[in-house]
PDB file of C-alpha atoms and ligand atoms in Angstrom:
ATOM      1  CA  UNK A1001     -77.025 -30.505-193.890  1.00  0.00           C
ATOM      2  CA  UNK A1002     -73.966 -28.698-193.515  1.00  0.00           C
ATOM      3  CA  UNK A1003     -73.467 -25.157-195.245  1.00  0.00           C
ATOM      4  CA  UNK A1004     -70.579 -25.574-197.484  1.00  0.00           C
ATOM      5  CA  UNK A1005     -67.972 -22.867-198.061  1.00  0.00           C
ATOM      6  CA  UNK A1006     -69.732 -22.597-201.761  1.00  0.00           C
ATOM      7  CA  UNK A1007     -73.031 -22.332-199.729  1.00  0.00           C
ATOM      8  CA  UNK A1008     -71.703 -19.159-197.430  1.00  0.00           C
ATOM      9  CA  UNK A1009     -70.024 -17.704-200.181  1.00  0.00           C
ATOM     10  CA  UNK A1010     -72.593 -17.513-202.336  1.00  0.00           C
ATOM     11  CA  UNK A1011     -74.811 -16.188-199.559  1.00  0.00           C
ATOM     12  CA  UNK A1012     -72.097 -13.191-198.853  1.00  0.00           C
ATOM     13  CA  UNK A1013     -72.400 -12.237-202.687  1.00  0.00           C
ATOM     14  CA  UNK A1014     -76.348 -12.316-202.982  1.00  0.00           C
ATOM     15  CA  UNK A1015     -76.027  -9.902-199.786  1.00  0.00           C
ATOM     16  CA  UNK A1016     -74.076  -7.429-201.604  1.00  0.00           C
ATOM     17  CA  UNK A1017     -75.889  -4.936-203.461  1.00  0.00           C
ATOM     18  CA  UNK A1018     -76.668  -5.113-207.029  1.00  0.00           C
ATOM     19  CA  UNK A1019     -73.369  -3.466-208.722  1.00  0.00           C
ATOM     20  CA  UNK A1020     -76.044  -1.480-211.279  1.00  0.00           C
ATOM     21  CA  UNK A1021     -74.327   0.840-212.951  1.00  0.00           C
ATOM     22  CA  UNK A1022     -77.368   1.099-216.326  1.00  0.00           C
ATOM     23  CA  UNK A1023     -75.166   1.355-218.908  1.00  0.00           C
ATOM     24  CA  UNK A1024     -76.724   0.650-222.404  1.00  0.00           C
ATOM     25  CA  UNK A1025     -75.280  -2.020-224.161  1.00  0.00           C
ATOM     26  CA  UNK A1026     -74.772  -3.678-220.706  1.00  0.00           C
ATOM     27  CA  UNK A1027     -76.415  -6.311-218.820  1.00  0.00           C
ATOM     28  CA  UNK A1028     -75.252  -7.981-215.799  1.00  0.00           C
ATOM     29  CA  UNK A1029     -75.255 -11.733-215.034  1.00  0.00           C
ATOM     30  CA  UNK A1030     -74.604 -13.380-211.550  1.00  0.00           C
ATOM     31  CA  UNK A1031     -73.641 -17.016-212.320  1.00  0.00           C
ATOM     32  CA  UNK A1032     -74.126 -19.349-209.319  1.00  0.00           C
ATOM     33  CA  UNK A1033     -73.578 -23.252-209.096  1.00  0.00           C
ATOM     34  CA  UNK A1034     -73.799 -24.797-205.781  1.00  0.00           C
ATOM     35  CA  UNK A1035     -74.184 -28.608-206.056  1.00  0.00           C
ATOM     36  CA  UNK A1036     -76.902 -29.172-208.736  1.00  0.00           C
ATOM     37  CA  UNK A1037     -78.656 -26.009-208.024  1.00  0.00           C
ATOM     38  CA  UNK A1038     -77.665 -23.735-210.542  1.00  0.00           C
ATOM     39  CA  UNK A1039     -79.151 -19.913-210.063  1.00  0.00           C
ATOM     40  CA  UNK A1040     -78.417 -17.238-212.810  1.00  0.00           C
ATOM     41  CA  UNK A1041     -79.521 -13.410-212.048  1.00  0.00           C
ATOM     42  CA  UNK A1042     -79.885 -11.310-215.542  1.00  0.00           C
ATOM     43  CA  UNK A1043     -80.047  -6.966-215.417  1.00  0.00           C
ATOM     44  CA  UNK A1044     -80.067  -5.238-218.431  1.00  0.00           C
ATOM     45  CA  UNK A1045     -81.585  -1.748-218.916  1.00  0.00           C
ATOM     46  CA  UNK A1046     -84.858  -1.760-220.691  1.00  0.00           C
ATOM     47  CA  UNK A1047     -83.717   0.658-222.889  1.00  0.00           C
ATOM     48  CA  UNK A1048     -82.045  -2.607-224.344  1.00  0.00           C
ATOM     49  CA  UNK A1049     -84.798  -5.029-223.930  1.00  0.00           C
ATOM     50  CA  UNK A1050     -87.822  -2.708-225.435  1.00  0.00           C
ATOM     51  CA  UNK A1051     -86.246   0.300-226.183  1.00  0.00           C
ATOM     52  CA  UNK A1052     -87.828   3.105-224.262  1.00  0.00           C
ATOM     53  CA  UNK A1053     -87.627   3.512-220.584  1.00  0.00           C
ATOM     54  CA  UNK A1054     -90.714   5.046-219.451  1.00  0.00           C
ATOM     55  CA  UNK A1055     -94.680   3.679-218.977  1.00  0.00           C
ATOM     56  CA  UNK A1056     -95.490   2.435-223.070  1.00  0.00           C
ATOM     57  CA  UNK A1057     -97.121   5.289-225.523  1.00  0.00           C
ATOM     58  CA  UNK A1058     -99.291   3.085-227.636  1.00  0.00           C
ATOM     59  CA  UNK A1059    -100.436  -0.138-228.645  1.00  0.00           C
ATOM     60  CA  UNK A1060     -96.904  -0.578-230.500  1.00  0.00           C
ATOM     61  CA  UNK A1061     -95.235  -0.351-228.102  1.00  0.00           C
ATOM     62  CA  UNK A1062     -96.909  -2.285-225.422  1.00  0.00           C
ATOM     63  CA  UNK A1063     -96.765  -4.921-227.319  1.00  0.00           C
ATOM     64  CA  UNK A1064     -92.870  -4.478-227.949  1.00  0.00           C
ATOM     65  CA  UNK A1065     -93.444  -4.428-223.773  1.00  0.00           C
ATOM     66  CA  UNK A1066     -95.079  -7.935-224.255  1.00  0.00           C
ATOM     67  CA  UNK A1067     -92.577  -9.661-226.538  1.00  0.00           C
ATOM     68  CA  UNK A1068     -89.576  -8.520-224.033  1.00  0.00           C
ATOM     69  CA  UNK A1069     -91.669 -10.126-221.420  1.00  0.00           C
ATOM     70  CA  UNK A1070     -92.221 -13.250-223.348  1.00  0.00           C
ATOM     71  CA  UNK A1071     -88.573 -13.465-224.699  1.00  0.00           C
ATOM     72  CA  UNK A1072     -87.000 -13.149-220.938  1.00  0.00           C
ATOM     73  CA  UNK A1073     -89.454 -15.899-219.856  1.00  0.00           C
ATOM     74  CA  UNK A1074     -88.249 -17.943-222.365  1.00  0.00           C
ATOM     75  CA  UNK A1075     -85.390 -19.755-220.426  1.00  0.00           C
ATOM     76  CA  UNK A1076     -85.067 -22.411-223.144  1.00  0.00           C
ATOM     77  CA  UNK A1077     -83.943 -19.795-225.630  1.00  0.00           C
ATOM     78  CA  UNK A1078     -81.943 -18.299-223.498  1.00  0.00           C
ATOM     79  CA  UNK A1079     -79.625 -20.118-221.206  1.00  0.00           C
ATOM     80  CA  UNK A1080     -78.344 -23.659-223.202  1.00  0.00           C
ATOM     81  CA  UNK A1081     -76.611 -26.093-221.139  1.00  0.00           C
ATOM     82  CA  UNK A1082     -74.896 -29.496-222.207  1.00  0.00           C
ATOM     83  CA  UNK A1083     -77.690 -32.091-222.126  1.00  0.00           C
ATOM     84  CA  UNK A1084     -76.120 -34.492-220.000  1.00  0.00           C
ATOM     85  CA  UNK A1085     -76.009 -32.651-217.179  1.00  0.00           C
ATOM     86  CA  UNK A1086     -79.586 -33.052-217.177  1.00  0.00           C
ATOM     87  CA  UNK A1087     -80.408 -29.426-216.335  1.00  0.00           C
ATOM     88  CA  UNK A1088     -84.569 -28.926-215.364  1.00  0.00           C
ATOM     89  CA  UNK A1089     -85.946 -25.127-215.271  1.00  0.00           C
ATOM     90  CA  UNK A1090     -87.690 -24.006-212.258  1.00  0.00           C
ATOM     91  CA  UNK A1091     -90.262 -20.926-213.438  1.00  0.00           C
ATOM     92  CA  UNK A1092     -87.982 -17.300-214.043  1.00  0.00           C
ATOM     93  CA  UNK A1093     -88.961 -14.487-212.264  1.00  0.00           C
ATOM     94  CA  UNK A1094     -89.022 -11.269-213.879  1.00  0.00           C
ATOM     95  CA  UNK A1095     -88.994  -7.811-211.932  1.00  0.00           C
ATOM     96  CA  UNK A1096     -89.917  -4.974-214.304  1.00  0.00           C
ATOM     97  CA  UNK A1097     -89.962  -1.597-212.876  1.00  0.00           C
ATOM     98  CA  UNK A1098     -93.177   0.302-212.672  1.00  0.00           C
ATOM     99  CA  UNK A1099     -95.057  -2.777-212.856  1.00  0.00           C
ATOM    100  CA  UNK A1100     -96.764  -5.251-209.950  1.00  0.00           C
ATOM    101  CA  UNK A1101     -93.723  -7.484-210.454  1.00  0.00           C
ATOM    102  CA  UNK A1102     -91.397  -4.460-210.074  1.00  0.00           C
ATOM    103  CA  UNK A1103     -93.234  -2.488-207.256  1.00  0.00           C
ATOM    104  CA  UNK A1104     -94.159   1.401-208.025  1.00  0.00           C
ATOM    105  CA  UNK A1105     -92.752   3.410-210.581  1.00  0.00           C
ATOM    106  CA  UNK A1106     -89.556   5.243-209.752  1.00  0.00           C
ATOM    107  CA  UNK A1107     -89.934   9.141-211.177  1.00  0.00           C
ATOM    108  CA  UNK A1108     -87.292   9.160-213.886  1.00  0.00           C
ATOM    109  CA  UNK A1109     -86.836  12.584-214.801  1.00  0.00           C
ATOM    110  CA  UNK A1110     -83.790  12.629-216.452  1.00  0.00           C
ATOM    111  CA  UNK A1111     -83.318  12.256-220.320  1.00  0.00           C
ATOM    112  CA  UNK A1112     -81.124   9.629-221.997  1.00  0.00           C
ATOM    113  CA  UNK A1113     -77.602  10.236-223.471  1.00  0.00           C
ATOM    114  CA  UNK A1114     -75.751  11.416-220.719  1.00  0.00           C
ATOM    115  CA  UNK A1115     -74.708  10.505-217.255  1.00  0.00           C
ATOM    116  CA  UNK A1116     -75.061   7.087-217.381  1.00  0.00           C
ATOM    117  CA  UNK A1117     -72.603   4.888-215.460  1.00  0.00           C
ATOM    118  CA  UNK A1118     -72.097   7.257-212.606  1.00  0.00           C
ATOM    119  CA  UNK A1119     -75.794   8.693-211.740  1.00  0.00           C
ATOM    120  CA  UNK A1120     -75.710   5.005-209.685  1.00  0.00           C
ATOM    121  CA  UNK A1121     -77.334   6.631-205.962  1.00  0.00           C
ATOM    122  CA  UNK A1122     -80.291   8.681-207.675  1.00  0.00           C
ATOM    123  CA  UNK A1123     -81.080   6.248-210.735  1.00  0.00           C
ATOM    124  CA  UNK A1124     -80.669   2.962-209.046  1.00  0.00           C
ATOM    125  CA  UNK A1125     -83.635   1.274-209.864  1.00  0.00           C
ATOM    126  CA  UNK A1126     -84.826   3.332-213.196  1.00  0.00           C
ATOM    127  CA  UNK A1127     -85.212   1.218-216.315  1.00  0.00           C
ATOM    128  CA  UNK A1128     -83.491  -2.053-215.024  1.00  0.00           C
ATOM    129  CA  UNK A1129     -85.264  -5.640-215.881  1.00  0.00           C
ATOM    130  CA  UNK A1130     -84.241  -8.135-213.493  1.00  0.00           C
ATOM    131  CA  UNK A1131     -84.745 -12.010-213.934  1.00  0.00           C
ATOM    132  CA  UNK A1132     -84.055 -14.796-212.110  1.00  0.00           C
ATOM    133  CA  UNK A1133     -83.039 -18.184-213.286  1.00  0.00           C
ATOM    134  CA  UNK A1134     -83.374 -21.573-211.568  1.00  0.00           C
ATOM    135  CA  UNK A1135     -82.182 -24.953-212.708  1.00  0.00           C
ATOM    136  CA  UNK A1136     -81.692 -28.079-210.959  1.00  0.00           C
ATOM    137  CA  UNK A1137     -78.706 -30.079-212.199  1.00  0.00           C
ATOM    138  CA  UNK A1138     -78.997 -34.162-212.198  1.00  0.00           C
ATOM    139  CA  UNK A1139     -75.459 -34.305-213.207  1.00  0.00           C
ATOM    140  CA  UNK A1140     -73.922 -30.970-212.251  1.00  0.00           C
ATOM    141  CA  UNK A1141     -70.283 -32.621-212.953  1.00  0.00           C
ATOM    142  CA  UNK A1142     -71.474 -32.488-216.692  1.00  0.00           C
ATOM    143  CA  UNK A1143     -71.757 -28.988-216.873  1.00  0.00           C
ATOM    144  CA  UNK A1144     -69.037 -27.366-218.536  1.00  0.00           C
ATOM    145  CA  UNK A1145     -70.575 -24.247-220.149  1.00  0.00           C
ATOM    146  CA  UNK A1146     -73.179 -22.459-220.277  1.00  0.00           C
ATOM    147  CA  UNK A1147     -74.695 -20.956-224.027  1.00  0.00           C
ATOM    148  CA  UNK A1148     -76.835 -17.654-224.136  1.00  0.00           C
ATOM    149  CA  UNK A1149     -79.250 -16.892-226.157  1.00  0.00           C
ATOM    150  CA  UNK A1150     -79.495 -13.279-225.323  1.00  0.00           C
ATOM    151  CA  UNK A1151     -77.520 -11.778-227.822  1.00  0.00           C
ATOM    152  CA  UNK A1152     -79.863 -13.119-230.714  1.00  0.00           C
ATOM    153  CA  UNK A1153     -83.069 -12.247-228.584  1.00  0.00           C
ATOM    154  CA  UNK A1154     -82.046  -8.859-227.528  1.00  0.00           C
ATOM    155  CA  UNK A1155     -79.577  -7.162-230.135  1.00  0.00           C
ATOM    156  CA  UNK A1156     -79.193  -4.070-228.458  1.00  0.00           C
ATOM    157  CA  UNK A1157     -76.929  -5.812-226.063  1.00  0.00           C
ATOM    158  CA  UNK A1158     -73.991  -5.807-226.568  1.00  0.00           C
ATOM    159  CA  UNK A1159     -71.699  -6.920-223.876  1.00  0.00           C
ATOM    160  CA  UNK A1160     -72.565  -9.386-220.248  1.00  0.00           C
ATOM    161  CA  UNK A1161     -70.534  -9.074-217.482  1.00  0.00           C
ATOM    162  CA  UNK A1162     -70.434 -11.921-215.561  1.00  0.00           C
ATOM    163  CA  UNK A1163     -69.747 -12.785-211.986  1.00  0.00           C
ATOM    164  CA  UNK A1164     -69.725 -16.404-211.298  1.00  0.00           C
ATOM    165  CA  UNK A1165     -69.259 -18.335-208.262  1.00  0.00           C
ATOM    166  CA  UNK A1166     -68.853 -22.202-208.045  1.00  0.00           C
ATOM    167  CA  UNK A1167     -67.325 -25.116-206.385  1.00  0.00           C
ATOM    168  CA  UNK A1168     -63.232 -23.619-207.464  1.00  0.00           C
ATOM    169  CA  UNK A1169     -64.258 -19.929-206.319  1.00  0.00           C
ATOM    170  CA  UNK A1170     -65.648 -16.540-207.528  1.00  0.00           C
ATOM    171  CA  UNK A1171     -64.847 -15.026-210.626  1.00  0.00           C
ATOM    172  CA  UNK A1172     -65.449 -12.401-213.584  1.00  0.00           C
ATOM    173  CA  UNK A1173     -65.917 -13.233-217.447  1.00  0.00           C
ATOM    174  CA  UNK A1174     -67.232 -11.106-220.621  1.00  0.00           C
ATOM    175  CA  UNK A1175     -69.985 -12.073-223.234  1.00  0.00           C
ATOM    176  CA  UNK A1176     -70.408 -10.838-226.410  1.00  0.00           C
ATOM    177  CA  UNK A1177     -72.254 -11.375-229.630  1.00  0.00           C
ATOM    178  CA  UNK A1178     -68.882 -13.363-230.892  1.00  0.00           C
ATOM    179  CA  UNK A1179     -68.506 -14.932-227.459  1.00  0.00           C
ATOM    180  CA  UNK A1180     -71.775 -15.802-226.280  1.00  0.00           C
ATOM    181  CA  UNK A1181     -70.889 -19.141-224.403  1.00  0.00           C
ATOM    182  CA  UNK A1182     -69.497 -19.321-220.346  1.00  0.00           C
ATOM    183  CA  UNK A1183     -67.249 -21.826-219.866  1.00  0.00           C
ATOM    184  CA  UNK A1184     -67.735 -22.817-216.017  1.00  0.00           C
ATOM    185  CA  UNK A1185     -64.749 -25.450-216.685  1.00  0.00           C
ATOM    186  CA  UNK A1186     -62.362 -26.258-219.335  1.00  0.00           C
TER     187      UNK A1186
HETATM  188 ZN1   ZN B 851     -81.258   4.488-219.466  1.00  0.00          ZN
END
């Protein structure tokens, strides 16, 4: 089969690197629709998914660990499509640094509160969950927007930015608390 334009795009934007910037009250989303194959890429510090960035203390909060875990697997309360598009989960896969899924532990010396945003080069991969989403689409056409979730799982974020690339091009949107829903197409 042919690779489509959406195909090569898509393939130029997945080579770029992550644009982390671990901000709090930030996550990132990479929206991408390519036929029925629908792919979404969630990063959000774990300062905002657990709270603490560094190996857990106690049983407390391992367990706070655990639910984050359980809450980012949980596709179905996070990412709500219209039903007729017919939308089928493949398995997420969650990267969590410090852990097997996330390779070794990155030394994270620093302490919180300052110098986030910029410190990009030395504290690339410190703190920052990463999840992939996979859907397959019977009836992409149906698809018109996409409803999170997050916001009620996870209050402590408090704004997505969104890159999305489909069949009419690549381009940016905002999520908040009041605006949790993407609209791929009006
Ligand atoms: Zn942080």
């Amino acid at each position: 089969m042919p690779r489509t334009p959406t195909a090569l795009a898509l393939a130029a934007l997945l080579a770029l690197p992550a644009a982390s910037a671990h901000v709090h009250g930030l996550a990132l989303l990479d929206v991408a629709l390519d036929g029925g194959r629908l792919q979404l890429d969630l990063e959000a510090t774990a300062h905002d998914l657990v709270g603490f960035e560094r190996a857990p203390r106690d049983e407390a909060e391992k367990a706070r660990l655990e639910a984050a875990r359980r809450a980012l697997l949980d596709h179905a309360r996070l990412w709500q499509f219209n039903v007729a598009a017919g939308c089928v989960a493949e398995a997420p896969v969650l990267e969590v640094p410090g852990t097997p899924e996330g390779g070794p532990a990155k030394a994270h010396a620093h302490g919180h509160g300052h110098e986030h945003g910029d410190g990009q080069a030395q504290e690339k991969t410190h703190g920052d969950w990463r999840v992939r989403y996979r859907f397959q689409c019977r009836n992409p056409e149906a698809l018109r927007a996409i409803d999170t979730g997050l916001f009620a799982a996870f209050p402590a974020i408090e704004s997505v930015r969104v890159q999305l690339i489909d069949a009419s091009g690549a381009r940016a949107a905002s999520l908040g608390p009041a605006q949790p829903r993407l609209v791929l197409r009006p």
